[in-house]
Amino acid sequence: MYSSSLADAPLVREPVHAPVAHLIRGGIVEGIHYGSVVVLGADGEVQLQIGDIEAAFYPRSALKPVQAVAMVRAGLPLDGELLSLTAASHSGEERHLAGARRILDLAGLTEDHLRNVPDLPFDPVVRDAWVREGRLPSRLAQNCSGKHAAMLYTCMLNGWSLEDYLDPGHPLQQAIAEILEDLTGQRIAGVTVDGCGAPLFSISLHGLARATARIVTAAPGTPEARVADAMREHAEIASGSGRDVAALMRAVPGLLTKDGFEGVQVAALADGRAVAVKIADGANRARVPVAAAALARAGVDPELLSEFAGEPLLGGGEPVGCLRPVRALDPVPSKACV
């Protein structure tokens, strides 16, 4: 039964994306990345919007903090590194695999109980070493194994069945859907299957930003605050060594951020200011510079964000341009792109 206070589900339609970044070579726009961006103030009001922030879309792994909150609300007793891993899209480093094993051990389970898709580690350096060693794809190495291990642990604690924990009708997934609607303030538009095999719920970009803001502004000790604290304090467990997500949380005090496949990024500051980004073509090269520019528009000191402006565009091995967020996001463009 839906709460009467929930807004209607976002409309399922072709999103009306707009330009969010230009690829500049020699002073000429060589390419354009389309997408949508929303910036929320500390009061939750929309301060800036570009493109279509209300259409239904898939947040992909940017939804993991919400899934982790739902599991903690359902009794998951993890904190610190293991709770950060619950919300992680990890790189497949040995510490990530060891953490997933620890969660399974706490539940009295093994890797054989996982139902995510076997894969090689996400990080290319770790993946190359894995292949050189002759290791095969595994469920533990797949970047969502922490989340899946925690899902199984949550099921064990509640006496829920294990074999079908990825069924959208399973009590665990129903609990996640309920918390997602609670935090976004809107009904879910639809459900499909994410790359790892877990149910993926469709919401709006605006709703994703609102949910993340509510997580970071929750009272200390609440499930939301526990998840936010764990991810911020153990940023490299929530992502990996050298990952932009971890670097961004280290660079900006109090920031919680999470990426997702197909060009999704969400971030929120301790006072509730939040941004959410969707790059229409899923390009990773545009995701971080656009998110950084949106954070600057939200009031973050641009100096803290300088390393996230994107790599220079090279010609003959020399810088000849860059990827530049549109002027609505970046009113003072880099001289290298002028």
Tab-separated table of N, CA and C in Angstrom, residues 141-223:
chain	number	residue	atom	x	y	z
A	141	ALA	N	34.549	-11.675	-6.949
A	141	ALA	CA	35.313	-10.611	-7.606
A	141	ALA	C	34.408	-9.573	-8.250
A	142	GLN	N	33.178	-9.949	-8.550
A	142	GLN	CA	32.252	-9.015	-9.197
A	142	GLN	C	32.001	-7.818	-8.285
A	143	ASN	N	31.896	-6.629	-8.850
A	143	ASN	CA	31.951	-5.395	-8.052
A	143	ASN	C	30.790	-5.215	-7.067
A	144	CYS	N	29.739	-6.003	-7.188
A	144	CYS	CA	28.589	-5.891	-6.278
A	144	CYS	C	28.565	-6.975	-5.207
A	145	SER	N	29.660	-7.713	-5.037
A	145	SER	CA	29.615	-8.860	-4.122
A	145	SER	C	29.385	-8.449	-2.675
A	146	GLY	N	29.860	-7.268	-2.274
A	146	GLY	CA	29.593	-6.814	-0.909
A	146	GLY	C	28.116	-6.614	-0.660
A	147	LYS	N	27.452	-6.005	-1.617
A	147	LYS	CA	26.008	-5.795	-1.508
A	147	LYS	C	25.267	-7.136	-1.446
A	148	HIS	N	25.658	-8.064	-2.288
A	148	HIS	CA	24.970	-9.355	-2.319
A	148	HIS	C	25.220	-10.151	-1.043
A	149	ALA	N	26.448	-10.099	-0.535
A	149	ALA	CA	26.728	-10.786	0.724
A	149	ALA	C	25.884	-10.197	1.849
A	150	ALA	N	25.763	-8.875	1.878
A	150	ALA	CA	24.945	-8.220	2.908
A	150	ALA	C	23.467	-8.540	2.730
A	151	MET	N	23.018	-8.662	1.482
A	151	MET	CA	21.626	-9.053	1.248
A	151	MET	C	21.355	-10.429	1.842
A	152	LEU	N	22.283	-11.357	1.632
A	152	LEU	CA	22.110	-12.695	2.188
A	152	LEU	C	22.122	-12.664	3.714
A	153	TYR	N	23.014	-11.886	4.295
A	153	TYR	CA	23.089	-11.764	5.756
A	153	TYR	C	21.783	-11.188	6.300
A	154	THR	N	21.244	-10.181	5.633
A	154	THR	CA	19.977	-9.589	6.053
A	154	THR	C	18.851	-10.625	6.006
A	155	CYS	N	18.865	-11.442	4.966
A	155	CYS	CA	17.847	-12.493	4.856
A	155	CYS	C	17.971	-13.507	5.985
A	156	MET	N	19.208	-13.909	6.297
A	156	MET	CA	19.416	-14.868	7.386
A	156	MET	C	18.884	-14.314	8.712
A	157	LEU	N	19.159	-13.046	8.973
A	157	LEU	CA	18.740	-12.431	10.232
A	157	LEU	C	17.222	-12.344	10.371
A	158	ASN	N	16.541	-12.241	9.233
A	158	ASN	CA	15.090	-12.085	9.251
A	158	ASN	C	14.338	-13.387	8.975
A	159	GLY	N	15.071	-14.478	8.755
A	159	GLY	CA	14.423	-15.746	8.460
A	159	GLY	C	13.808	-15.799	7.079
A	160	TRP	N	14.323	-14.979	6.150
A	160	TRP	CA	13.814	-14.962	4.779
A	160	TRP	C	14.575	-15.983	3.934
A	161	SER	N	13.943	-16.463	2.897
A	161	SER	CA	14.564	-17.463	2.029
A	161	SER	C	15.785	-16.881	1.320
A	162	LEU	N	16.752	-17.746	1.028
A	162	LEU	CA	18.002	-17.321	0.414
A	162	LEU	C	18.037	-17.522	-1.097
A	163	GLU	N	17.452	-18.593	-1.578
A	163	GLU	CA	17.600	-18.956	-2.987
A	163	GLU	C	17.015	-17.899	-3.923
A	164	ASP	N	15.965	-17.230	-3.476
A	164	ASP	CA	15.256	-16.294	-4.349
A	164	ASP	C	15.388	-14.851	-3.856
A	165	TYR	N	16.513	-14.523	-3.186
A	165	TYR	CA	16.621	-13.183	-2.589
A	165	TYR	C	16.659	-12.064	-3.626
A	166	LEU	N	16.869	-12.415	-4.913
A	166	LEU	CA	16.884	-11.404	-5.970
A	166	LEU	C	15.537	-11.250	-6.671
A	167	ASP	N	14.557	-12.001	-6.249
A	167	ASP	CA	13.217	-11.860	-6.823
A	167	ASP	C	12.610	-10.543	-6.346
A	168	PRO	N	12.067	-9.719	-7.258
A	168	PRO	CA	11.468	-8.444	-6.834
A	168	PRO	C	10.360	-8.600	-5.797
A	169	GLY	N	9.737	-9.779	-5.740
A	169	GLY	CA	8.691	-10.017	-4.767
A	169	GLY	C	9.193	-10.520	-3.430
A	170	HIS	N	10.489	-10.744	-3.301
A	170	HIS	CA	11.070	-11.233	-2.056
A	170	HIS	C	10.943	-10.159	-0.974
A	171	PRO	N	10.757	-10.556	0.289
A	171	PRO	CA	10.621	-9.558	1.362
A	171	PRO	C	11.771	-8.554	1.423
A	172	LEU	N	12.994	-8.999	1.131
A	172	LEU	CA	14.133	-8.082	1.139
A	172	LEU	C	13.969	-6.998	0.079
A	173	GLN	N	13.624	-7.420	-1.136
A	173	GLN	CA	13.512	-6.446	-2.225
A	173	GLN	C	12.287	-5.551	-2.033
A	174	GLN	N	11.256	-6.088	-1.415
A	174	GLN	CA	10.104	-5.259	-1.100
A	174	GLN	C	10.475	-4.200	-0.051
A	175	ALA	N	11.305	-4.587	0.908
A	175	ALA	CA	11.756	-3.637	1.921
A	175	ALA	C	12.616	-2.540	1.291
A	176	ILE	N	13.472	-2.916	0.341
A	176	ILE	CA	14.306	-1.931	-0.347
A	176	ILE	C	13.432	-0.965	-1.133
A	177	ALA	N	12.431	-1.495	-1.827
A	177	ALA	CA	11.530	-0.633	-2.599
A	177	ALA	C	10.797	0.343	-1.686
A	178	GLU	N	10.382	-0.121	-0.533
A	178	GLU	CA	9.657	0.742	0.404
A	178	GLU	C	10.548	1.878	0.902
A	179	ILE	N	11.802	1.569	1.237
A	179	ILE	CA	12.718	2.602	1.722
A	179	ILE	C	13.079	3.557	0.597
A	180	LEU	N	13.227	3.048	-0.607
A	180	LEU	CA	13.518	3.919	-1.753
A	180	LEU	C	12.398	4.934	-1.948
A	181	GLU	N	11.162	4.486	-1.855
A	181	GLU	CA	10.045	5.420	-1.992
A	181	GLU	C	10.006	6.409	-0.830
A	182	ASP	N	10.343	5.933	0.354
A	182	ASP	CA	10.365	6.808	1.523
A	182	ASP	C	11.389	7.925	1.347
A	183	LEU	N	12.606	7.574	0.887
A	183	LEU	CA	13.681	8.554	0.790
A	183	LEU	C	13.541	9.465	-0.426
A	184	THR	N	13.014	8.950	-1.527
A	184	THR	CA	12.828	9.799	-2.713
A	184	THR	C	11.556	10.629	-2.616
A	185	GLY	N	10.586	10.138	-1.838
A	185	GLY	CA	9.299	10.820	-1.749
A	185	GLY	C	8.406	10.594	-2.943
A	186	GLN	N	8.724	9.592	-3.745
A	186	GLN	CA	7.917	9.320	-4.939
A	186	GLN	C	7.791	7.818	-5.159
A	187	ARG	N	6.743	7.449	-5.848
A	187	ARG	CA	6.541	6.048	-6.178
A	187	ARG	C	7.540	5.598	-7.240
A	188	ILE	N	7.842	4.320	-7.226
A	188	ILE	CA	8.746	3.736	-8.211
A	188	ILE	C	8.014	3.599	-9.542
A	189	ALA	N	8.731	3.936	-10.615
A	189	ALA	CA	8.108	3.893	-11.941
A	189	ALA	C	8.107	2.494	-12.536
A	190	GLY	N	9.070	1.689	-12.163
A	190	GLY	CA	9.148	0.343	-12.723
A	190	GLY	C	10.351	-0.384	-12.165
A	191	VAL	N	10.450	-1.657	-12.481
A	191	VAL	CA	11.557	-2.465	-11.986
A	191	VAL	C	12.074	-3.350	-13.112
A	192	THR	N	13.402	-3.487	-13.179
A	192	THR	CA	14.033	-4.382	-14.137
A	192	THR	C	15.178	-5.089	-13.409
A	193	VAL	N	16.140	-5.604	-14.124
A	193	VAL	CA	17.262	-6.327	-13.525
A	193	VAL	C	18.551	-5.559	-13.807
A	194	ASP	N	19.319	-5.303	-12.755
A	194	ASP	CA	20.607	-4.633	-12.906
A	194	ASP	C	21.646	-5.625	-13.439
A	195	GLY	N	22.831	-5.104	-13.765
A	195	GLY	CA	23.860	-5.949	-14.350
A	195	GLY	C	24.273	-7.102	-13.456
A	196	CYS	N	24.234	-6.897	-12.138
A	196	CYS	CA	24.641	-7.937	-11.186
A	196	CYS	C	23.551	-8.973	-10.952
A	197	GLY	N	22.334	-8.690	-11.413
A	197	GLY	CA	21.221	-9.605	-11.215
A	197	GLY	C	20.207	-9.149	-10.199
A	198	ALA	N	20.529	-8.080	-9.438
A	198	ALA	CA	19.591	-7.574	-8.431
A	198	ALA	C	18.499	-6.740	-9.078
A	199	PRO	N	17.333	-6.636	-8.451
A	199	PRO	CA	16.291	-5.750	-8.979
A	199	PRO	C	16.791	-4.309	-9.038
A	200	LEU	N	16.413	-3.617	-10.106
A	200	LEU	CA	16.786	-2.219	-10.307
A	200	LEU	C	15.513	-1.409	-10.449
A	201	PHE	N	15.348	-0.447	-9.563
A	201	PHE	CA	14.129	0.350	-9.520
A	201	PHE	C	14.332	1.671	-10.249
A	202	SER	N	13.303	2.095	-10.955
A	202	SER	CA	13.364	3.329	-11.726
A	202	SER	C	12.727	4.473	-10.950
A	203	ILE	N	13.482	5.567	-10.806
A	203	ILE	CA	13.011	6.771	-10.142
A	203	ILE	C	13.392	7.958	-11.027
A	204	SER	N	13.330	9.160	-10.517
A	204	SER	CA	13.779	10.326	-11.268
A	204	SER	C	15.144	10.773	-10.753
A	205	LEU	N	15.859	11.544	-11.569
A	205	LEU	CA	17.140	12.109	-11.147
A	205	LEU	C	16.940	13.027	-9.942
A	206	HIS	N	15.862	13.780	-9.954
A	206	HIS	CA	15.512	14.641	-8.831
A	206	HIS	C	15.316	13.800	-7.567
A	207	GLY	N	14.610	12.685	-7.695
A	207	GLY	CA	14.368	11.810	-6.560
A	207	GLY	C	15.652	11.208	-6.013
A	208	LEU	N	16.598	10.872	-6.894
A	208	LEU	CA	17.873	10.322	-6.451
A	208	LEU	C	18.639	11.346	-5.618
A	209	ALA	N	18.669	12.598	-6.087
A	209	ALA	CA	19.348	13.650	-5.325
A	209	ALA	C	18.676	13.858	-3.976
A	210	ARG	N	17.354	13.849	-3.968
A	210	ARG	CA	16.604	14.061	-2.724
A	210	ARG	C	16.881	12.931	-1.726
A	211	ALA	N	16.924	11.694	-2.205
A	211	ALA	CA	17.173	10.560	-1.316
A	211	ALA	C	18.561	10.640	-0.697
A	212	THR	N	19.547	11.007	-1.503
A	212	THR	CA	20.918	11.077	-0.996
A	212	THR	C	21.061	12.207	0.007
A	213	ALA	N	20.388	13.337	-0.242
A	213	ALA	CA	20.399	14.443	0.723
A	213	ALA	C	19.795	14.002	2.049
A	214	ARG	N	18.742	13.206	2.000
A	214	ARG	CA	18.108	12.740	3.239
A	214	ARG	C	19.004	11.771	3.993
A	215	ILE	N	19.823	11.022	3.277
A	215	ILE	CA	20.750	10.105	3.945
A	215	ILE	C	21.800	10.895	4.721
A	216	VAL	N	22.376	11.927	4.103
A	216	VAL	CA	23.473	12.645	4.768
A	216	VAL	C	22.982	13.568	5.884
A	217	THR	N	21.720	13.945	5.861
A	217	THR	CA	21.211	14.859	6.888
A	217	THR	C	20.460	14.147	8.010
A	218	ALA	N	20.439	12.829	7.975
A	218	ALA	CA	19.727	12.069	9.009
A	218	ALA	C	20.433	12.207	10.358
A	219	ALA	N	19.681	12.010	11.415
A	219	ALA	CA	20.216	12.135	12.769
A	219	ALA	C	21.297	11.088	13.029
A	220	PRO	N	22.311	11.447	13.830
A	220	PRO	CA	23.373	10.482	14.161
A	220	PRO	C	22.801	9.192	14.728
A	221	GLY	N	23.396	8.089	14.303
A	221	GLY	CA	22.978	6.790	14.811
A	221	GLY	C	21.868	6.131	14.035
A	222	THR	N	21.191	6.869	13.162
A	222	THR	CA	20.139	6.280	12.337
A	222	THR	C	20.764	5.409	11.252
A	223	PRO	N	19.997	4.519	10.641
A	223	PRO	CA	20.548	3.724	9.544
A	223	PRO	C	21.147	4.584	8.439
